[in-house]
mmCIF file of N, CA and C in Angstrom:
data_model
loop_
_atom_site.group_PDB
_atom_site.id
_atom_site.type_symbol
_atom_site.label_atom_id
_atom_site.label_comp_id
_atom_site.label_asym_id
_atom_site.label_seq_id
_atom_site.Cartn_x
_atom_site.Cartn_y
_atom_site.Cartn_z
ATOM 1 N N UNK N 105 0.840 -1.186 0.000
ATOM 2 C CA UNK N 105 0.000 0.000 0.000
ATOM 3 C C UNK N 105 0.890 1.256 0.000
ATOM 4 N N UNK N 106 0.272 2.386 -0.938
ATOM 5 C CA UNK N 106 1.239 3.469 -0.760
ATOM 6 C C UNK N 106 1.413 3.794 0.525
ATOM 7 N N UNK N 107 0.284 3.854 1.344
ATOM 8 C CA UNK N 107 0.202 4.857 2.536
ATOM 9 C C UNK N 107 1.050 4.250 3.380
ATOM 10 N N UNK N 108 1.380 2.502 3.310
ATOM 11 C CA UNK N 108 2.540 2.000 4.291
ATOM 12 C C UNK N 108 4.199 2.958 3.975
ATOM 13 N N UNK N 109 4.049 2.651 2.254
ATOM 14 C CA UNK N 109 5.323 3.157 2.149
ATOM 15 C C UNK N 109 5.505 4.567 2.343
ATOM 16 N N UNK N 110 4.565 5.535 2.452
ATOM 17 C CA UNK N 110 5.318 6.943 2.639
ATOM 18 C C UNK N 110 5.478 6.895 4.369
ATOM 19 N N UNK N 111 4.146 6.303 4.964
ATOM 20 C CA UNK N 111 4.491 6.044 6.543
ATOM 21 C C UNK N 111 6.363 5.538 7.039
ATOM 22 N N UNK N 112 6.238 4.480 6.218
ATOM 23 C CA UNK N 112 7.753 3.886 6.373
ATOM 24 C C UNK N 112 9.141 4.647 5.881
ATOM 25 N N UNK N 113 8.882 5.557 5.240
ATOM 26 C CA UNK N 113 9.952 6.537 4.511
ATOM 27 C C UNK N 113 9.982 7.864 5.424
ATOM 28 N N UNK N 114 8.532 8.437 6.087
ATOM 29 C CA UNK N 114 8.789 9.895 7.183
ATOM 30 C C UNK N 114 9.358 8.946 8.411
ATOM 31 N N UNK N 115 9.181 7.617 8.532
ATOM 32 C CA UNK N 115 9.661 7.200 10.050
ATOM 33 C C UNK N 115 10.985 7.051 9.904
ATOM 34 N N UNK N 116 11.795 6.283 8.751
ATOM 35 C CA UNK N 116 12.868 6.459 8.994
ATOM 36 C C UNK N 116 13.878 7.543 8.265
ATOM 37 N N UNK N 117 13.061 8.477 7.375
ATOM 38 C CA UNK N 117 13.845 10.035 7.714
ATOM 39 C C UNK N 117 13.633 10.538 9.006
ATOM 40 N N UNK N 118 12.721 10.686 10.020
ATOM 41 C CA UNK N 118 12.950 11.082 11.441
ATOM 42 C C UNK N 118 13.835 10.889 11.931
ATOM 43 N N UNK N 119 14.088 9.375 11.780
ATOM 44 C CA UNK N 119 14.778 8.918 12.491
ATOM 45 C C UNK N 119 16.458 9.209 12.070
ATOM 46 N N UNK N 120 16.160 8.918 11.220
ATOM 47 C CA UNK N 120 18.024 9.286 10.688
ATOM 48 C C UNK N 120 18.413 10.753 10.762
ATOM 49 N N UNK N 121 17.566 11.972 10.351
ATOM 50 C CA UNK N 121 17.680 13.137 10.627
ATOM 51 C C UNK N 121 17.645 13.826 11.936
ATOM 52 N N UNK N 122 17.337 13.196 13.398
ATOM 53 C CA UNK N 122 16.949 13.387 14.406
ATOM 54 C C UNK N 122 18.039 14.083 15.610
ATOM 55 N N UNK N 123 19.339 14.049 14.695
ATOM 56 C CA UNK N 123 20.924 14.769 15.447
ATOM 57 C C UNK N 123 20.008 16.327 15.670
ATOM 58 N N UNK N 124 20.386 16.798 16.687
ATOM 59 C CA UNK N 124 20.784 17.545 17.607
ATOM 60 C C UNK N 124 21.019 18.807 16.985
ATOM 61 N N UNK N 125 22.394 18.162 15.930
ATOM 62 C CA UNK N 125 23.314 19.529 15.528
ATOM 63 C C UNK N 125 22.337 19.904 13.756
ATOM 64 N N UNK N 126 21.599 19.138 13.579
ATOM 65 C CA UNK N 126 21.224 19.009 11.852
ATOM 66 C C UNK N 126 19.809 19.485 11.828
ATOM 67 N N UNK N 127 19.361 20.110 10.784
ATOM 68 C CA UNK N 127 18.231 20.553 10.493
ATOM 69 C C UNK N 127 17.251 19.162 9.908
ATOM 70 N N UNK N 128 16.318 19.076 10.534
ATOM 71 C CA UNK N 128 15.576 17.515 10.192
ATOM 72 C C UNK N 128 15.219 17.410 8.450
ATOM 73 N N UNK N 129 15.788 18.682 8.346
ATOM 74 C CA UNK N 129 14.869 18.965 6.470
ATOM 75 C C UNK N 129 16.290 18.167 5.472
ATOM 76 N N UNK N 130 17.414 17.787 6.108
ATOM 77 C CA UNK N 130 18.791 17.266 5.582
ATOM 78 C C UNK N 130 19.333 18.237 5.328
ATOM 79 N N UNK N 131 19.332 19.615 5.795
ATOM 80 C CA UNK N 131 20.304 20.372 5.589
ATOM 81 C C UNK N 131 21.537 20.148 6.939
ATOM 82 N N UNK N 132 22.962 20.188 5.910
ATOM 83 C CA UNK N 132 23.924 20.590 7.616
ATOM 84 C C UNK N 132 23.855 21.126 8.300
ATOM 85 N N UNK N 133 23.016 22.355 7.947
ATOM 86 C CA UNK N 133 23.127 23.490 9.126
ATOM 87 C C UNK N 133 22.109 23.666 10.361
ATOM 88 N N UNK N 134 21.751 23.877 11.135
ATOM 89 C CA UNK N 134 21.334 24.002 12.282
ATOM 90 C C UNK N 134 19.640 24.337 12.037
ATOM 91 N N UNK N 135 18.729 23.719 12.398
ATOM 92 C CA UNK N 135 16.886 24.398 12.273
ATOM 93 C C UNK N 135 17.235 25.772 12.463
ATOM 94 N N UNK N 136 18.006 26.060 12.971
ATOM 95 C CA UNK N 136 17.479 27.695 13.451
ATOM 96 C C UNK N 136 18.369 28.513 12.244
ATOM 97 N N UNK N 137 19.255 28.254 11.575
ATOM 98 C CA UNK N 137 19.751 28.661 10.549
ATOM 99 C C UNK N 137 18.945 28.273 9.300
ATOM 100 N N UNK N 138 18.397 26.877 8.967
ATOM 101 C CA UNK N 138 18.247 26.361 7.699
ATOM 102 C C UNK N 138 16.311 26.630 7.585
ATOM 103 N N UNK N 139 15.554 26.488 8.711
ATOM 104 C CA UNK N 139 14.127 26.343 8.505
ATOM 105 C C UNK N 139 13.863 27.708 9.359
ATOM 106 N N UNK N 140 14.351 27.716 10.464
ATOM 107 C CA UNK N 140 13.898 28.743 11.708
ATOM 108 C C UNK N 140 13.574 29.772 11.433
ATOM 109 N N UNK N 141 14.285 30.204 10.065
ATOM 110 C CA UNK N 141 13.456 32.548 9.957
ATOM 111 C C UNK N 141 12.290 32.025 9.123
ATOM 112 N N UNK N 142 11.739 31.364 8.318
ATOM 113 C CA UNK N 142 10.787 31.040 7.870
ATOM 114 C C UNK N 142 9.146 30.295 8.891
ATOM 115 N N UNK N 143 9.940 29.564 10.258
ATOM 116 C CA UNK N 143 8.942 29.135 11.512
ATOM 117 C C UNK N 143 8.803 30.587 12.631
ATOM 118 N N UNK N 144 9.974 31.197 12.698
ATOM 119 C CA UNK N 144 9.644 32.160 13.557
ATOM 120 C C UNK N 144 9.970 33.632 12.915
ATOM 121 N N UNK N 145 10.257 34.413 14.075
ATOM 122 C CA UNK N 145 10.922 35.409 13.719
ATOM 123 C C UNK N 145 10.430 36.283 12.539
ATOM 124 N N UNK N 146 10.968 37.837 12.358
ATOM 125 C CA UNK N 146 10.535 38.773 11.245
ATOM 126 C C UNK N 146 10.209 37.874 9.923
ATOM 127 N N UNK N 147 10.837 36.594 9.598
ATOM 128 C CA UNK N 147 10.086 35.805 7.682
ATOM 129 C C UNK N 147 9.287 35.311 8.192
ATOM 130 N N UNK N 148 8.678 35.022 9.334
ATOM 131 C CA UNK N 148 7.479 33.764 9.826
ATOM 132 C C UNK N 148 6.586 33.827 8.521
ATOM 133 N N UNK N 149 6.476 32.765 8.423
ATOM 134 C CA UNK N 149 5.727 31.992 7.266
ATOM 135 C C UNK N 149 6.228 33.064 5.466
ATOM 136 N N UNK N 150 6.876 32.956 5.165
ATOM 137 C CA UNK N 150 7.806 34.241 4.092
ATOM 138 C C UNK N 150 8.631 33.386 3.434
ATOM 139 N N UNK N 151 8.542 32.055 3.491
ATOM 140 C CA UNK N 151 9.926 31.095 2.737
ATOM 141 C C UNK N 151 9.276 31.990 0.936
ATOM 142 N N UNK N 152 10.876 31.875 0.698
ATOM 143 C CA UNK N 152 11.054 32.459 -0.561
ATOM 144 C C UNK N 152 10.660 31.910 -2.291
ATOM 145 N N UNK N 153 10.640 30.286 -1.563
ATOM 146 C CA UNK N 153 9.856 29.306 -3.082
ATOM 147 C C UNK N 153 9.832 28.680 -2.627
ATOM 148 N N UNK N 154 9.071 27.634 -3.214
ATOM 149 C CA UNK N 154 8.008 26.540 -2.641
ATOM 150 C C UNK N 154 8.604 25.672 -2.147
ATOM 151 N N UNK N 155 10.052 25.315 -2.668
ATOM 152 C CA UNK N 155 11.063 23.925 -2.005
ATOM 153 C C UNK N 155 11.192 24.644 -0.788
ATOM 154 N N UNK N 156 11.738 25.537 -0.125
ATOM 155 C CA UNK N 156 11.720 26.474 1.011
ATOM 156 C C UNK N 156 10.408 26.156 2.326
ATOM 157 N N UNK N 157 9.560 26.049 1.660
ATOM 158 C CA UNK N 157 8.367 26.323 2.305
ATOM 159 C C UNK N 157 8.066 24.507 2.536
ATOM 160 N N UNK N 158 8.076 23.576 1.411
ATOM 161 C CA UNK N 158 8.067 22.095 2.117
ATOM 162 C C UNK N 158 9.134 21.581 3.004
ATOM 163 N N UNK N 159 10.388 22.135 2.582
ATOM 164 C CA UNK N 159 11.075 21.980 3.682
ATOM 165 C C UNK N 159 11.520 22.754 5.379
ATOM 166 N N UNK N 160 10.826 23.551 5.094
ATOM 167 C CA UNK N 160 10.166 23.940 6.577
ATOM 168 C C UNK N 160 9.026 23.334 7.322
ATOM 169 N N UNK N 161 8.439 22.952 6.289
ATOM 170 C CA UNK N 161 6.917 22.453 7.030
ATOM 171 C C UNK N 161 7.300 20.543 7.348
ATOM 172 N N UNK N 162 8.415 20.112 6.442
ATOM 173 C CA UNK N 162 8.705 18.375 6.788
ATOM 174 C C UNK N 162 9.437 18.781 8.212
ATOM 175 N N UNK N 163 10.195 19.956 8.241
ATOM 176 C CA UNK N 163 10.746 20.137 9.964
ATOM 177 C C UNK N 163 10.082 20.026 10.799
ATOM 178 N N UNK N 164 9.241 21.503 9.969
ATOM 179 C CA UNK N 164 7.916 21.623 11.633
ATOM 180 C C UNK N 164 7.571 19.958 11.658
ATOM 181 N N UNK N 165 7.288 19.193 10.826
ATOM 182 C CA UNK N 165 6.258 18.431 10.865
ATOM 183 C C UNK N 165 6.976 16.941 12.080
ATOM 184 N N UNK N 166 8.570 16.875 12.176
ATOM 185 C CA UNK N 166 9.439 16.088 12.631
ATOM 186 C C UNK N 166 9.569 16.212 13.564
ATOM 187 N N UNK N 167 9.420 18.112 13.996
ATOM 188 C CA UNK N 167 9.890 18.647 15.678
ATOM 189 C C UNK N 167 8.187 18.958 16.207
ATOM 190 N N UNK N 168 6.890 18.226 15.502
ATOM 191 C CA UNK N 168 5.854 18.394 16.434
ATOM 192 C C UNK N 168 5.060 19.962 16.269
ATOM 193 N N UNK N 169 5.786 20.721 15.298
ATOM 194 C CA UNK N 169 5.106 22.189 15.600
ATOM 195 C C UNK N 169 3.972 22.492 14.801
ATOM 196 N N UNK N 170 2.800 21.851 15.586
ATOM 197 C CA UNK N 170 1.641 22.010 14.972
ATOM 198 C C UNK N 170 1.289 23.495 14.681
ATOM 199 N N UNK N 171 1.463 24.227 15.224
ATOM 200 C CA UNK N 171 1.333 25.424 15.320
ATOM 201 C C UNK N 171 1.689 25.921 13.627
ATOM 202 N N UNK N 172 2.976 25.732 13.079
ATOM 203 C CA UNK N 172 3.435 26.398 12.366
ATOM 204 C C UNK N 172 2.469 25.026 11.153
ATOM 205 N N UNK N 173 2.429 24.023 11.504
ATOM 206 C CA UNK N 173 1.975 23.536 10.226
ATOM 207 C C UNK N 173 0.554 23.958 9.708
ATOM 208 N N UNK N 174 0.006 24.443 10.719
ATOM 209 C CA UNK N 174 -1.407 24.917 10.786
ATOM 210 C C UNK N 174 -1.145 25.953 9.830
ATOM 211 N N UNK N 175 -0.297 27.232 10.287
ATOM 212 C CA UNK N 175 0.079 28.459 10.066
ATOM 213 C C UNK N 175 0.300 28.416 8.136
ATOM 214 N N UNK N 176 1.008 27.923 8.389
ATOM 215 C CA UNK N 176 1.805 27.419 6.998
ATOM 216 C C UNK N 176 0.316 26.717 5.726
ATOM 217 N N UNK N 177 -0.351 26.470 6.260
ATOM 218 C CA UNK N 177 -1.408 25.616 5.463
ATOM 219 C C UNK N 177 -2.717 26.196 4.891
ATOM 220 N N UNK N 178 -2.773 26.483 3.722
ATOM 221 C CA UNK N 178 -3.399 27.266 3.211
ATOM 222 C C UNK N 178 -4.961 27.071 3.854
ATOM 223 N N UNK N 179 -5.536 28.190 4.225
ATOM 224 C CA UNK N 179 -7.185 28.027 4.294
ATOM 225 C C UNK N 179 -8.500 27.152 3.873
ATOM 226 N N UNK N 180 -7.975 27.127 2.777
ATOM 227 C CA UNK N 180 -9.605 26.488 1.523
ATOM 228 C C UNK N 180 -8.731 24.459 2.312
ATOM 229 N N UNK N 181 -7.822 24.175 2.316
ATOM 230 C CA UNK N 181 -7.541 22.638 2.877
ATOM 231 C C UNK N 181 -7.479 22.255 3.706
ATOM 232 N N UNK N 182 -6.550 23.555 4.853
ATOM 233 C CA UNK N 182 -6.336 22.474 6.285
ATOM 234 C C UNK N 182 -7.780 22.560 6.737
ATOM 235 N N UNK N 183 -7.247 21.410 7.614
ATOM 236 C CA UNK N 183 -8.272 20.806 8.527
ATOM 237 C C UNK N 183 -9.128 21.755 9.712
ATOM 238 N N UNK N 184 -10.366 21.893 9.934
ATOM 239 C CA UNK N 184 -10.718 22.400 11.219
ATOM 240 C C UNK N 184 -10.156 21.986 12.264
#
């Protein structure tokens, strides 16, 4: 079933991306450098093109921040 395999592909990118020092999106550099001005701060929600903007939201989506995935999610789809 697809839905096993994308289940089985976000569990073990979590898992392998889950260091400390690494941005969960596979960038080297740090969430707060690579996703963070786009989740918080003066760009909150401002990523610059669309690869920008999924790979902020697979972060939020790794570190739990419902908040920003909400934020991030256009009107007319997300969920009530």
């Amino acid at each position: 079933c697809l839905c096993q395999s994308v289940l089985l592909a976000v569990t073990v990118l979590k898992k392998s991306s889950s260091s400390e020092n690494s941005c969960p999106s596979g960038s080297s550099n740090t969430c707060e450098v690579c996703c963070g001005p786009w989740q918080q701060g003066p760009h909150y929600l401002a990523a610059p093109e669309a690869s920008t903007l999924l790979r902020s939201r697979y972060s939020a989506f790794v570190r739990d921040d419902v908040v920003y995935l909400l934020a991030s999610w256009h009107s007319s789809t997300r969920p009530h």
